[in-house]
PDB file of C-alpha atoms in Angstrom:
ATOM      1  CA  MET A   1      13.341  -0.147   7.819  1.00  0.00           C
ATOM      2  CA  SER A   2      14.654  -1.865   4.692  1.00  0.00           C
ATOM      3  CA  SER A   3      18.284  -2.564   3.837  1.00  0.00           C
ATOM      4  CA  SER A   4      19.927   0.647   2.662  1.00  0.00           C
ATOM      5  CA  PRO A   5      21.052   1.053  -0.933  1.00  0.00           C
ATOM      6  CA  ARG A   6      24.372   2.829  -1.128  1.00  0.00           C
ATOM      7  CA  ASN A   7      24.611   3.502  -4.869  1.00  0.00           C
ATOM      8  CA  VAL A   8      22.557   5.814  -7.068  1.00  0.00           C
ATOM      9  CA  LEU A   9      22.907   5.474 -10.844  1.00  0.00           C
ATOM     10  CA  VAL A  10      21.493   8.400 -12.843  1.00  0.00           C
ATOM     11  CA  LEU A  11      20.686   8.013 -16.550  1.00  0.00           C
ATOM     12  CA  LEU A  12      21.458  11.105 -18.651  1.00  0.00           C
ATOM     13  CA  TYR A  13      20.499  11.796 -22.264  1.00  0.00           C
ATOM     14  CA  ASP A  14      20.066  14.734 -24.611  1.00  0.00           C
ATOM     15  CA  GLY A  15      16.964  16.731 -23.699  1.00  0.00           C
ATOM     16  CA  VAL A  16      16.865  15.576 -20.082  1.00  0.00           C
ATOM     17  CA  GLN A  17      15.350  18.035 -17.611  1.00  0.00           C
ATOM     18  CA  SER A  18      18.114  19.321 -15.369  1.00  0.00           C
ATOM     19  CA  LEU A  19      15.918  19.714 -12.270  1.00  0.00           C
ATOM     20  CA  ASP A  20      14.796  16.089 -12.577  1.00  0.00           C
ATOM     21  CA  VAL A  21      18.466  15.200 -12.160  1.00  0.00           C
ATOM     22  CA  THR A  22      19.729  17.754  -9.667  1.00  0.00           C
ATOM     23  CA  GLY A  23      16.702  17.791  -7.342  1.00  0.00           C
ATOM     24  CA  PRO A  24      16.821  14.125  -6.283  1.00  0.00           C
ATOM     25  CA  VAL A  25      20.632  14.028  -6.478  1.00  0.00           C
ATOM     26  CA  GLU A  26      20.898  16.916  -3.993  1.00  0.00           C
ATOM     27  CA  VAL A  27      18.695  14.957  -1.593  1.00  0.00           C
ATOM     28  CA  PHE A  28      20.893  11.871  -1.791  1.00  0.00           C
ATOM     29  CA  ALA A  29      24.114  13.912  -1.648  1.00  0.00           C
ATOM     30  CA  ALA A  30      22.917  15.777   1.460  1.00  0.00           C
ATOM     31  CA  LEU A  31      23.433  12.640   3.517  1.00  0.00           C
ATOM     32  CA  ALA A  32      27.137  13.545   3.516  1.00  0.00           C
ATOM     33  CA  HIS A  33      26.262  16.216   6.108  1.00  0.00           C
ATOM     34  CA  PHE A  34      25.283  13.549   8.633  1.00  0.00           C
ATOM     35  CA  PRO A  35      28.347  12.096  10.401  1.00  0.00           C
ATOM     36  CA  GLY A  36      28.184   8.395  10.996  1.00  0.00           C
ATOM     37  CA  ARG A  37      25.697   7.774   8.187  1.00  0.00           C
ATOM     38  CA  ALA A  38      26.705   5.715   5.170  1.00  0.00           C
ATOM     39  CA  GLY A  39      26.101   8.033   2.230  1.00  0.00           C
ATOM     40  CA  TYR A  40      25.166   7.333  -1.369  1.00  0.00           C
ATOM     41  CA  ALA A  41      27.770   6.899  -4.108  1.00  0.00           C
ATOM     42  CA  ILE A  42      26.237   8.786  -7.033  1.00  0.00           C
ATOM     43  CA  ARG A  43      27.254   7.972 -10.604  1.00  0.00           C
ATOM     44  CA  THR A  44      25.924   9.413 -13.864  1.00  0.00           C
ATOM     45  CA  VAL A  45      25.978   7.692 -17.255  1.00  0.00           C
ATOM     46  CA  SER A  46      24.884   8.611 -20.777  1.00  0.00           C
ATOM     47  CA  PRO A  47      24.295   6.384 -23.824  1.00  0.00           C
ATOM     48  CA  ALA A  48      27.718   7.136 -25.348  1.00  0.00           C
ATOM     49  CA  GLY A  49      29.495   8.362 -22.242  1.00  0.00           C
ATOM     50  CA  GLU A  50      29.589  11.842 -23.752  1.00  0.00           C
ATOM     51  CA  PRO A  51      28.238  15.157 -22.398  1.00  0.00           C
ATOM     52  CA  VAL A  52      24.514  15.719 -22.848  1.00  0.00           C
ATOM     53  CA  ARG A  53      22.570  18.918 -23.355  1.00  0.00           C
ATOM     54  CA  THR A  54      19.585  19.406 -21.073  1.00  0.00           C
ATOM     55  CA  SER A  55      16.214  20.809 -22.105  1.00  0.00           C
ATOM     56  CA  SER A  56      17.277  24.155 -20.615  1.00  0.00           C
ATOM     57  CA  GLY A  57      20.544  24.266 -22.558  1.00  0.00           C
ATOM     58  CA  LEU A  58      22.924  23.221 -19.781  1.00  0.00           C
ATOM     59  CA  THR A  59      25.661  20.691 -20.484  1.00  0.00           C
ATOM     60  CA  LEU A  60      26.037  17.756 -18.104  1.00  0.00           C
ATOM     61  CA  VAL A  61      29.188  15.635 -18.179  1.00  0.00           C
ATOM     62  CA  PRO A  62      28.550  12.003 -17.181  1.00  0.00           C
ATOM     63  CA  ASP A  63      30.907   9.791 -15.228  1.00  0.00           C
ATOM     64  CA  GLY A  64      30.748   7.014 -17.782  1.00  0.00           C
ATOM     65  CA  GLU A  65      28.969   5.113 -20.534  1.00  0.00           C
ATOM     66  CA  LEU A  66      25.592   3.472 -20.049  1.00  0.00           C
ATOM     67  CA  ALA A  67      26.715   0.126 -21.494  1.00  0.00           C
ATOM     68  CA  SER A  68      29.308  -0.262 -18.740  1.00  0.00           C
ATOM     69  CA  ALA A  69      26.781   0.181 -15.929  1.00  0.00           C
ATOM     70  CA  ARG A  70      25.602  -2.932 -14.122  1.00  0.00           C
ATOM     71  CA  PRO A  71      23.283  -2.095 -11.222  1.00  0.00           C
ATOM     72  CA  GLY A  72      23.450  -4.477  -8.311  1.00  0.00           C
ATOM     73  CA  PRO A  73      21.210  -5.254  -5.335  1.00  0.00           C
ATOM     74  CA  GLY A  74      22.371  -2.087  -3.542  1.00  0.00           C
ATOM     75  CA  THR A  75      21.656   0.299  -6.417  1.00  0.00           C
ATOM     76  CA  THR A  76      18.863   2.780  -7.030  1.00  0.00           C
ATOM     77  CA  VAL A  77      18.527   3.620 -10.739  1.00  0.00           C
ATOM     78  CA  LEU A  78      17.177   7.130 -11.334  1.00  0.00           C
ATOM     79  CA  VAL A  79      15.475   7.844 -14.678  1.00  0.00           C
ATOM     80  CA  PRO A  80      14.819  11.592 -15.061  1.00  0.00           C
ATOM     81  CA  GLY A  81      12.297  13.061 -17.470  1.00  0.00           C
ATOM     82  CA  GLY A  82      12.743  14.928 -20.722  1.00  0.00           C
ATOM     83  CA  ARG A  83      10.844  16.300 -23.670  1.00  0.00           C
ATOM     84  CA  PHE A  84       9.897  13.150 -25.528  1.00  0.00           C
ATOM     85  CA  THR A  85       8.442  14.294 -28.832  1.00  0.00           C
ATOM     86  CA  GLY A  86       9.733  11.503 -31.071  1.00  0.00           C
ATOM     87  CA  ASP A  87      11.136   8.014 -30.678  1.00  0.00           C
ATOM     88  CA  PHE A  88      12.853   7.077 -27.449  1.00  0.00           C
ATOM     89  CA  GLU A  89      16.622   6.616 -27.373  1.00  0.00           C
ATOM     90  CA  PRO A  90      16.842   2.832 -27.975  1.00  0.00           C
ATOM     91  CA  ARG A  91      20.034   2.457 -25.967  1.00  0.00           C
ATOM     92  CA  LEU A  92      18.177   3.671 -22.887  1.00  0.00           C
ATOM     93  CA  THR A  93      15.158   1.398 -23.254  1.00  0.00           C
ATOM     94  CA  ASP A  94      17.295  -1.604 -24.261  1.00  0.00           C
ATOM     95  CA  TRP A  95      19.512  -1.108 -21.222  1.00  0.00           C
ATOM     96  CA  LEU A  96      16.523  -0.799 -18.909  1.00  0.00           C
ATOM     97  CA  ARG A  97      15.046  -4.039 -20.292  1.00  0.00           C
ATOM     98  CA  SER A  98      18.339  -5.905 -19.959  1.00  0.00           C
ATOM     99  CA  HIS A  99      19.708  -4.570 -16.692  1.00  0.00           C
ATOM    100  CA  GLY A 100      16.976  -2.673 -14.851  1.00  0.00           C
ATOM    101  CA  SER A 101      15.831  -5.725 -12.928  1.00  0.00           C
ATOM    102  CA  GLY A 102      19.279  -5.994 -11.348  1.00  0.00           C
ATOM    103  CA  ALA A 103      18.737  -2.811  -9.359  1.00  0.00           C
ATOM    104  CA  GLN A 104      17.229  -2.762  -5.892  1.00  0.00           C
ATOM    105  CA  ARG A 105      15.023   0.170  -6.885  1.00  0.00           C
ATOM    106  CA  LEU A 106      14.016   1.706 -10.218  1.00  0.00           C
ATOM    107  CA  VAL A 107      12.901   5.317  -9.844  1.00  0.00           C
ATOM    108  CA  SER A 108      11.543   7.712 -12.465  1.00  0.00           C
ATOM    109  CA  VAL A 109      10.972  11.447 -12.215  1.00  0.00           C
ATOM    110  CA  CYS A 110       8.340  13.298 -14.238  1.00  0.00           C
ATOM    111  CA  THR A 111       8.183  12.001 -17.834  1.00  0.00           C
ATOM    112  CA  GLY A 112      10.968   9.525 -17.088  1.00  0.00           C
ATOM    113  CA  GLY A 113       8.088   7.171 -16.364  1.00  0.00           C
ATOM    114  CA  LEU A 114       7.480   7.000 -20.118  1.00  0.00           C
ATOM    115  CA  LEU A 115      10.933   5.445 -20.542  1.00  0.00           C
ATOM    116  CA  LEU A 116      10.114   2.812 -17.934  1.00  0.00           C
ATOM    117  CA  ALA A 117       6.785   2.160 -19.644  1.00  0.00           C
ATOM    118  CA  GLU A 118       8.416   1.875 -23.074  1.00  0.00           C
ATOM    119  CA  ALA A 119      10.865  -0.649 -21.634  1.00  0.00           C
ATOM    120  CA  GLY A 120       7.953  -2.729 -20.299  1.00  0.00           C
ATOM    121  CA  ILE A 121       9.001  -2.251 -16.675  1.00  0.00           C
ATOM    122  CA  LEU A 122       5.667  -0.728 -15.668  1.00  0.00           C
ATOM    123  CA  ASP A 123       3.498  -3.473 -17.183  1.00  0.00           C
ATOM    124  CA  GLY A 124       1.064  -4.672 -14.535  1.00  0.00           C
ATOM    125  CA  ARG A 125       2.183  -1.973 -12.112  1.00  0.00           C
ATOM    126  CA  ARG A 126       0.688   1.219 -10.707  1.00  0.00           C
ATOM    127  CA  ALA A 127       2.471   4.359 -11.857  1.00  0.00           C
ATOM    128  CA  THR A 128       2.233   8.102 -12.221  1.00  0.00           C
ATOM    129  CA  THR A 129       3.953  10.795 -14.277  1.00  0.00           C
ATOM    130  CA  HIS A 130       3.560  14.479 -15.050  1.00  0.00           C
ATOM    131  CA  TRP A 131      -0.143  15.252 -15.234  1.00  0.00           C
ATOM    132  CA  LYS A 132       0.181  16.519 -18.808  1.00  0.00           C
ATOM    133  CA  VAL A 133       1.290  13.096 -20.079  1.00  0.00           C
ATOM    134  CA  CYS A 134      -0.838  10.824 -17.866  1.00  0.00           C
ATOM    135  CA  GLU A 135      -3.360  10.397 -20.684  1.00  0.00           C
ATOM    136  CA  ARG A 136      -0.552   9.604 -23.116  1.00  0.00           C
ATOM    137  CA  MET A 137       0.877   6.975 -20.785  1.00  0.00           C
ATOM    138  CA  ALA A 138      -2.535   5.368 -20.281  1.00  0.00           C
ATOM    139  CA  ARG A 139      -3.230   5.387 -24.034  1.00  0.00           C
ATOM    140  CA  ASP A 140       0.165   4.161 -25.250  1.00  0.00           C
ATOM    141  CA  TYR A 141       0.769   1.657 -22.443  1.00  0.00           C
ATOM    142  CA  PRO A 142      -2.565   0.048 -21.514  1.00  0.00           C
ATOM    143  CA  ALA A 143      -0.819  -2.554 -19.341  1.00  0.00           C
ATOM    144  CA  VAL A 144       0.145   0.228 -16.915  1.00  0.00           C
ATOM    145  CA  ALA A 145      -2.302   1.235 -14.174  1.00  0.00           C
ATOM    146  CA  VAL A 146      -1.841   5.003 -14.449  1.00  0.00           C
ATOM    147  CA  GLU A 147      -2.755   7.061 -11.383  1.00  0.00           C
ATOM    148  CA  PRO A 148      -2.891  10.751 -12.362  1.00  0.00           C
ATOM    149  CA  ASP A 149      -3.365  12.286  -8.903  1.00  0.00           C
ATOM    150  CA  PRO A 150      -0.512  11.186  -6.567  1.00  0.00           C
ATOM    151  CA  ILE A 151       2.813  13.002  -6.607  1.00  0.00           C
ATOM    152  CA  TYR A 152       4.548   9.635  -6.439  1.00  0.00           C
ATOM    153  CA  VAL A 153       3.615   5.956  -6.492  1.00  0.00           C
ATOM    154  CA  ARG A 154       5.514   2.990  -5.054  1.00  0.00           C
ATOM    155  CA  ASP A 155       4.845  -0.453  -6.515  1.00  0.00           C
ATOM    156  CA  GLY A 156       7.349  -3.004  -5.302  1.00  0.00           C
ATOM    157  CA  PRO A 157      10.883  -2.051  -6.366  1.00  0.00           C
ATOM    158  CA  VAL A 158       9.575   0.519  -8.872  1.00  0.00           C
ATOM    159  CA  ALA A 159       8.745   4.106  -7.929  1.00  0.00           C
ATOM    160  CA  THR A 160       7.414   6.780 -10.275  1.00  0.00           C
ATOM    161  CA  SER A 161       6.875  10.457  -9.539  1.00  0.00           C
ATOM    162  CA  ALA A 162       4.929  13.347 -10.997  1.00  0.00           C
ATOM    163  CA  GLY A 163       6.265  16.584 -12.422  1.00  0.00           C
ATOM    164  CA  VAL A 164       9.737  17.865 -11.636  1.00  0.00           C
ATOM    165  CA  THR A 165       9.804  18.802  -7.917  1.00  0.00           C
ATOM    166  CA  ALA A 166       7.867  15.655  -6.991  1.00  0.00           C
ATOM    167  CA  GLY A 167      11.182  13.884  -7.607  1.00  0.00           C
ATOM    168  CA  ILE A 168      12.528  15.643  -4.519  1.00  0.00           C
ATOM    169  CA  ASP A 169       9.603  14.346  -2.471  1.00  0.00           C
ATOM    170  CA  LEU A 170      10.189  10.828  -3.742  1.00  0.00           C
ATOM    171  CA  ALA A 171      13.931  11.015  -3.031  1.00  0.00           C
ATOM    172  CA  LEU A 172      13.168  12.158   0.524  1.00  0.00           C
ATOM    173  CA  ALA A 173      10.783   9.218   0.928  1.00  0.00           C
ATOM    174  CA  LEU A 174      13.557   6.843  -0.176  1.00  0.00           C
ATOM    175  CA  VAL A 175      15.998   8.421   2.276  1.00  0.00           C
ATOM    176  CA  GLU A 176      13.389   7.982   5.009  1.00  0.00           C
ATOM    177  CA  GLU A 177      13.076   4.324   4.027  1.00  0.00           C
ATOM    178  CA  ASP A 178      16.847   3.919   4.307  1.00  0.00           C
ATOM    179  CA  HIS A 179      17.689   6.151   7.265  1.00  0.00           C
ATOM    180  CA  GLY A 180      14.495   7.082   9.097  1.00  0.00           C
ATOM    181  CA  GLN A 181      12.123  10.027   9.258  1.00  0.00           C
ATOM    182  CA  ASP A 182      14.368  12.279  11.358  1.00  0.00           C
ATOM    183  CA  VAL A 183      17.124  12.213   8.744  1.00  0.00           C
ATOM    184  CA  ALA A 184      14.691  12.779   5.867  1.00  0.00           C
ATOM    185  CA  LEU A 185      13.096  15.782   7.570  1.00  0.00           C
ATOM    186  CA  ALA A 186      16.515  17.211   8.470  1.00  0.00           C
ATOM    187  CA  ILE A 187      17.563  16.966   4.819  1.00  0.00           C
ATOM    188  CA  ALA A 188      14.324  18.643   3.757  1.00  0.00           C
ATOM    189  CA  ARG A 189      15.077  21.567   6.042  1.00  0.00           C
ATOM    190  CA  HIS A 190      18.730  21.652   4.948  1.00  0.00           C
ATOM    191  CA  LEU A 191      17.558  22.021   1.348  1.00  0.00           C
ATOM    192  CA  VAL A 192      14.947  24.623   2.392  1.00  0.00           C
ATOM    193  CA  VAL A 193      12.145  22.274   1.401  1.00  0.00           C
ATOM    194  CA  PHE A 194       9.570  23.024   4.087  1.00  0.00           C
ATOM    195  CA  LEU A 195       8.365  19.475   4.626  1.00  0.00           C
ATOM    196  CA  ARG A 196       8.273  16.234   2.732  1.00  0.00           C
ATOM    197  CA  ARG A 197       4.896  15.745   1.069  1.00  0.00           C
ATOM    198  CA  PRO A 198       3.152  12.358   1.286  1.00  0.00           C
ATOM    199  CA  GLY A 199       2.979  10.421  -1.964  1.00  0.00           C
ATOM    200  CA  ASN A 200      -0.795  10.512  -2.174  1.00  0.00           C
ATOM    201  CA  GLN A 201      -0.908  14.300  -2.142  1.00  0.00           C
ATOM    202  CA  ALA A 202      -2.605  15.550  -5.305  1.00  0.00           C
ATOM    203  CA  GLN A 203      -0.354  16.841  -8.087  1.00  0.00           C
ATOM    204  CA  PHE A 204      -2.255  20.121  -8.354  1.00  0.00           C
ATOM    205  CA  SER A 205      -1.601  22.620  -5.605  1.00  0.00           C
ATOM    206  CA  ALA A 206      -4.213  25.313  -5.295  1.00  0.00           C
ATOM    207  CA  GLN A 207      -1.832  27.951  -6.614  1.00  0.00           C
ATOM    208  CA  LEU A 208      -0.942  25.905  -9.685  1.00  0.00           C
ATOM    209  CA  ALA A 209      -4.588  25.186 -10.398  1.00  0.00           C
ATOM    210  CA  ALA A 210      -5.314  28.912 -10.149  1.00  0.00           C
ATOM    211  CA  GLN A 211      -3.371  29.397 -13.364  1.00  0.00           C
ATOM    212  CA  THR A 212      -5.232  26.851 -15.467  1.00  0.00           C
ATOM    213  CA  ALA A 213      -8.091  29.043 -16.710  1.00  0.00           C
ATOM    214  CA  ARG A 214      -7.351  31.119 -19.819  1.00  0.00           C
ATOM    215  CA  ARG A 215     -10.300  33.519 -19.673  1.00  0.00           C
ATOM    216  CA  ASP A 216      -9.995  36.502 -17.333  1.00  0.00           C
ATOM    217  CA  PRO A 217     -13.370  36.208 -15.535  1.00  0.00           C
ATOM    218  CA  LEU A 218     -12.733  32.583 -14.631  1.00  0.00           C
ATOM    219  CA  ARG A 219      -9.107  33.180 -13.725  1.00  0.00           C
ATOM    220  CA  ASP A 220     -10.186  36.031 -11.454  1.00  0.00           C
ATOM    221  CA  VAL A 221     -12.729  33.762  -9.775  1.00  0.00           C
ATOM    222  CA  GLN A 222     -10.076  31.102  -9.232  1.00  0.00           C
ATOM    223  CA  GLN A 223      -7.827  33.650  -7.572  1.00  0.00           C
ATOM    224  CA  TRP A 224     -10.731  34.770  -5.369  1.00  0.00           C
ATOM    225  CA  ILE A 225     -11.329  31.174  -4.295  1.00  0.00           C
ATOM    226  CA  THR A 226      -7.652  30.733  -3.445  1.00  0.00           C
ATOM    227  CA  GLU A 227      -7.537  33.931  -1.395  1.00  0.00           C
ATOM    228  CA  HIS A 228     -10.893  33.420   0.377  1.00  0.00           C
ATOM    229  CA  PRO A 229     -11.324  29.679   1.111  1.00  0.00           C
ATOM    230  CA  GLY A 230     -13.502  30.415   4.134  1.00  0.00           C
ATOM    231  CA  GLU A 231     -16.122  32.409   2.215  1.00  0.00           C
ATOM    232  CA  LYS A 232     -19.347  31.096   0.669  1.00  0.00           C
ATOM    233  CA  LEU A 233     -18.138  29.490  -2.555  1.00  0.00           C
ATOM    234  CA  GLY A 234     -21.235  27.885  -4.049  1.00  0.00           C
ATOM    235  CA  VAL A 235     -21.811  28.022  -7.793  1.00  0.00           C
ATOM    236  CA  GLU A 236     -24.328  30.853  -7.437  1.00  0.00           C
ATOM    237  CA  HIS A 237     -21.877  33.049  -5.520  1.00  0.00           C
ATOM    238  CA  LEU A 238     -18.998  32.324  -7.902  1.00  0.00           C
ATOM    239  CA  ALA A 239     -21.144  32.832 -10.999  1.00  0.00           C
ATOM    240  CA  ALA A 240     -22.179  36.241  -9.699  1.00  0.00           C
ATOM    241  CA  ARG A 241     -18.537  37.246  -9.361  1.00  0.00           C
ATOM    242  CA  ALA A 242     -17.923  36.167 -12.954  1.00  0.00           C
ATOM    243  CA  ARG A 243     -21.100  37.966 -14.110  1.00  0.00           C
ATOM    244  CA  LEU A 244     -22.395  34.741 -15.646  1.00  0.00           C
ATOM    245  CA  SER A 245     -25.462  32.611 -15.078  1.00  0.00           C
ATOM    246  CA  PRO A 246     -24.802  29.663 -12.733  1.00  0.00           C
ATOM    247  CA  ARG A 247     -25.329  27.158 -15.554  1.00  0.00           C
ATOM    248  CA  HIS A 248     -23.061  28.992 -18.001  1.00  0.00           C
ATOM    249  CA  PHE A 249     -20.443  29.511 -15.301  1.00  0.00           C
ATOM    250  CA  ALA A 250     -20.371  25.840 -14.280  1.00  0.00           C
ATOM    251  CA  ARG A 251     -20.007  24.660 -17.883  1.00  0.00           C
ATOM    252  CA  ALA A 252     -17.353  27.241 -18.759  1.00  0.00           C
ATOM    253  CA  PHE A 253     -15.392  26.567 -15.567  1.00  0.00           C
ATOM    254  CA  GLN A 254     -15.192  22.836 -16.188  1.00  0.00           C
ATOM    255  CA  ALA A 255     -14.300  23.360 -19.852  1.00  0.00           C
ATOM    256  CA  GLU A 256     -11.435  25.672 -18.876  1.00  0.00           C
ATOM    257  CA  THR A 257     -10.052  23.808 -15.861  1.00  0.00           C
ATOM    258  CA  GLY A 258     -11.095  20.183 -16.318  1.00  0.00           C
ATOM    259  CA  VAL A 259     -12.818  20.067 -12.911  1.00  0.00           C
ATOM    260  CA  THR A 260     -16.193  21.204 -11.617  1.00  0.00           C
ATOM    261  CA  PRO A 261     -16.361  24.376  -9.502  1.00  0.00           C
ATOM    262  CA  GLY A 262     -17.241  22.276  -6.459  1.00  0.00           C
ATOM    263  CA  ARG A 263     -14.246  19.987  -6.903  1.00  0.00           C
ATOM    264  CA  TYR A 264     -11.940  22.938  -7.440  1.00  0.00           C
ATOM    265  CA  VAL A 265     -13.210  24.643  -4.284  1.00  0.00           C
ATOM    266  CA  GLU A 266     -12.601  21.441  -2.334  1.00  0.00           C
ATOM    267  CA  ARG A 267      -9.031  21.227  -3.633  1.00  0.00           C
ATOM    268  CA  VAL A 268      -8.317  24.804  -2.593  1.00  0.00           C
ATOM    269  CA  ARG A 269      -9.865  24.334   0.832  1.00  0.00           C
ATOM    270  CA  VAL A 270      -8.047  21.116   1.685  1.00  0.00           C
ATOM    271  CA  ASP A 271      -4.787  22.579   0.375  1.00  0.00           C
ATOM    272  CA  HIS A 272      -5.288  25.556   2.701  1.00  0.00           C
ATOM    273  CA  ALA A 273      -6.105  23.163   5.541  1.00  0.00           C
ATOM    274  CA  ARG A 274      -2.935  21.204   4.769  1.00  0.00           C
ATOM    275  CA  ARG A 275      -0.789  24.317   5.125  1.00  0.00           C
ATOM    276  CA  LEU A 276      -2.474  25.285   8.397  1.00  0.00           C
ATOM    277  CA  LEU A 277      -1.953  21.777   9.755  1.00  0.00           C
ATOM    278  CA  GLU A 278       1.726  21.951   8.853  1.00  0.00           C
ATOM    279  CA  GLU A 279       2.479  25.488   9.970  1.00  0.00           C
ATOM    280  CA  SER A 280      -0.013  26.589  12.634  1.00  0.00           C
ATOM    281  CA  GLY A 281      -1.070  25.498  16.075  1.00  0.00           C
ATOM    282  CA  GLU A 282      -4.761  26.115  15.430  1.00  0.00           C
ATOM    283  CA  GLY A 283      -7.203  23.427  16.481  1.00  0.00           C
ATOM    284  CA  ILE A 284      -9.016  21.272  13.934  1.00  0.00           C
ATOM    285  CA  ALA A 285     -12.315  23.078  14.543  1.00  0.00           C
ATOM    286  CA  GLN A 286     -10.666  26.458  13.911  1.00  0.00           C
ATOM    287  CA  ILE A 287      -9.028  25.165  10.739  1.00  0.00           C
ATOM    288  CA  ALA A 288     -12.334  23.752   9.522  1.00  0.00           C
ATOM    289  CA  ARG A 289     -13.992  27.159   9.920  1.00  0.00           C
ATOM    290  CA  ALA A 290     -11.077  28.974   8.261  1.00  0.00           C
ATOM    291  CA  CYS A 291     -11.391  26.656   5.272  1.00  0.00           C
ATOM    292  CA  GLY A 292     -15.134  27.054   4.828  1.00  0.00           C
ATOM    293  CA  TYR A 293     -16.277  23.814   6.464  1.00  0.00           C
ATOM    294  CA  GLY A 294     -19.187  23.922   8.867  1.00  0.00           C
ATOM    295  CA  ASN A 295     -17.683  21.365  11.222  1.00  0.00           C
ATOM    296  CA  PRO A 296     -14.529  19.247  11.697  1.00  0.00           C
ATOM    297  CA  GLU A 297     -16.214  16.130  10.296  1.00  0.00           C
ATOM    298  CA  ALA A 298     -16.840  17.828   6.941  1.00  0.00           C
ATOM    299  CA  LEU A 299     -13.159  18.791   6.800  1.00  0.00           C
ATOM    300  CA  ARG A 300     -12.121  15.271   7.771  1.00  0.00           C
ATOM    301  CA  ARG A 301     -14.133  13.680   4.953  1.00  0.00           C
ATOM    302  CA  ALA A 302     -12.761  16.079   2.330  1.00  0.00           C
ATOM    303  CA  PHE A 303      -9.205  15.703   3.635  1.00  0.00           C
ATOM    304  CA  VAL A 304      -9.353  11.907   3.535  1.00  0.00           C
ATOM    305  CA  ARG A 305     -10.690  12.030  -0.041  1.00  0.00           C
ATOM    306  CA  THR A 306      -7.685  14.082  -1.147  1.00  0.00           C
ATOM    307  CA  PHE A 307      -4.809  12.914   1.040  1.00  0.00           C
ATOM    308  CA  GLY A 308      -5.916   9.458   2.139  1.00  0.00           C
ATOM    309  CA  GLN A 309      -5.576  10.238   5.848  1.00  0.00           C
ATOM    310  CA  PRO A 310      -7.445  12.354   8.431  1.00  0.00           C
ATOM    311  CA  PRO A 311      -6.189  15.823   9.422  1.00  0.00           C
ATOM    312  CA  THR A 312      -5.044  14.652  12.858  1.00  0.00           C
ATOM    313  CA  GLU A 313      -2.785  11.979  11.360  1.00  0.00           C
ATOM    314  CA  TYR A 314      -1.419  14.412   8.763  1.00  0.00           C
ATOM    315  CA  ARG A 315      -0.531  16.937  11.475  1.00  0.00           C
ATOM    316  CA  ARG A 316       1.146  14.245  13.572  1.00  0.00           C
ATOM    317  CA  ARG A 317       3.387  13.278  10.661  1.00  0.00           C
ATOM    318  CA  PHE A 318       4.108  16.613   9.023  1.00  0.00           C
ATOM    319  CA  GLY A 319       3.281  19.450  11.401  1.00  0.00           C
ATOM    320  CA  THR A 320       5.981  21.687  12.845  1.00  0.00           C
ATOM    321  CA  SER A 321       3.651  23.386  15.354  1.00  0.00           C
ATOM    322  CA  ARG A 322       1.481  21.754  17.957  1.00  0.00           C
ATOM    323  CA  PRO A 323      -1.846  23.073  19.282  1.00  0.00           C
TER     324      PRO A 323
END
């Protein structure tokens, strides 16, 4: 376990996403409920020290001005995301260039990774961000090794997370680093977050992916896949449900969703397996059958491709039931 930072500095600015701020902050603040644990001193700053208006219209009042902030070795700097449609606020990027390296950890949530990239902090590092702007990050900042799939990425003292709620997962991972797994899981339950997700979990959950198709026949097929992961889900079967030829269906599906039908089915099945591993006491063979896999080995291979670890290890770390 590493030395424990005791300060969290949150950068605020006009257009910031409120959940990118409050989600991780609630995780850090929850440590106050654990007697005997050194909590985190949380401070917020804005470029001029004045209130900022979030993307949802809320007003946040900072504790101070950005220029006065000097992060030390015990500080985690949190850079939340926002709707970046024009130039970046130069006071933010200048401050990050000048003082970011003084922090023990630099953490971005959602599109906050674009601010770190603009400041040059992500050059030569692995990083992620909201899936909608991964291509933009890769295009505008070629020195950054963009990873579009994980919900968060750690590279040395820098950590970047995917869209919005992934910031909660990353904050829980940092608390685990500082105070151990038991405390992190207790905070997750205190906040009614079922369980902390591993960083290499894919950004798309099956339910989110089910909303990506615009055309009704394809959207209906996606919903069918989500609700029936154990059924036969080959292209021929799915095309018949959509009343399309297999070739037309496969082309239309990929055009609408960005993934092949086979890849989408695998995502849904391993996501269903993940939930069963977390919540049920069913054996691996039973879970494999429920998710449409002919045998446990087929499930294991698909699970490792998506989550980077076998089902047995995932259950050991994140399951609440035991077979």
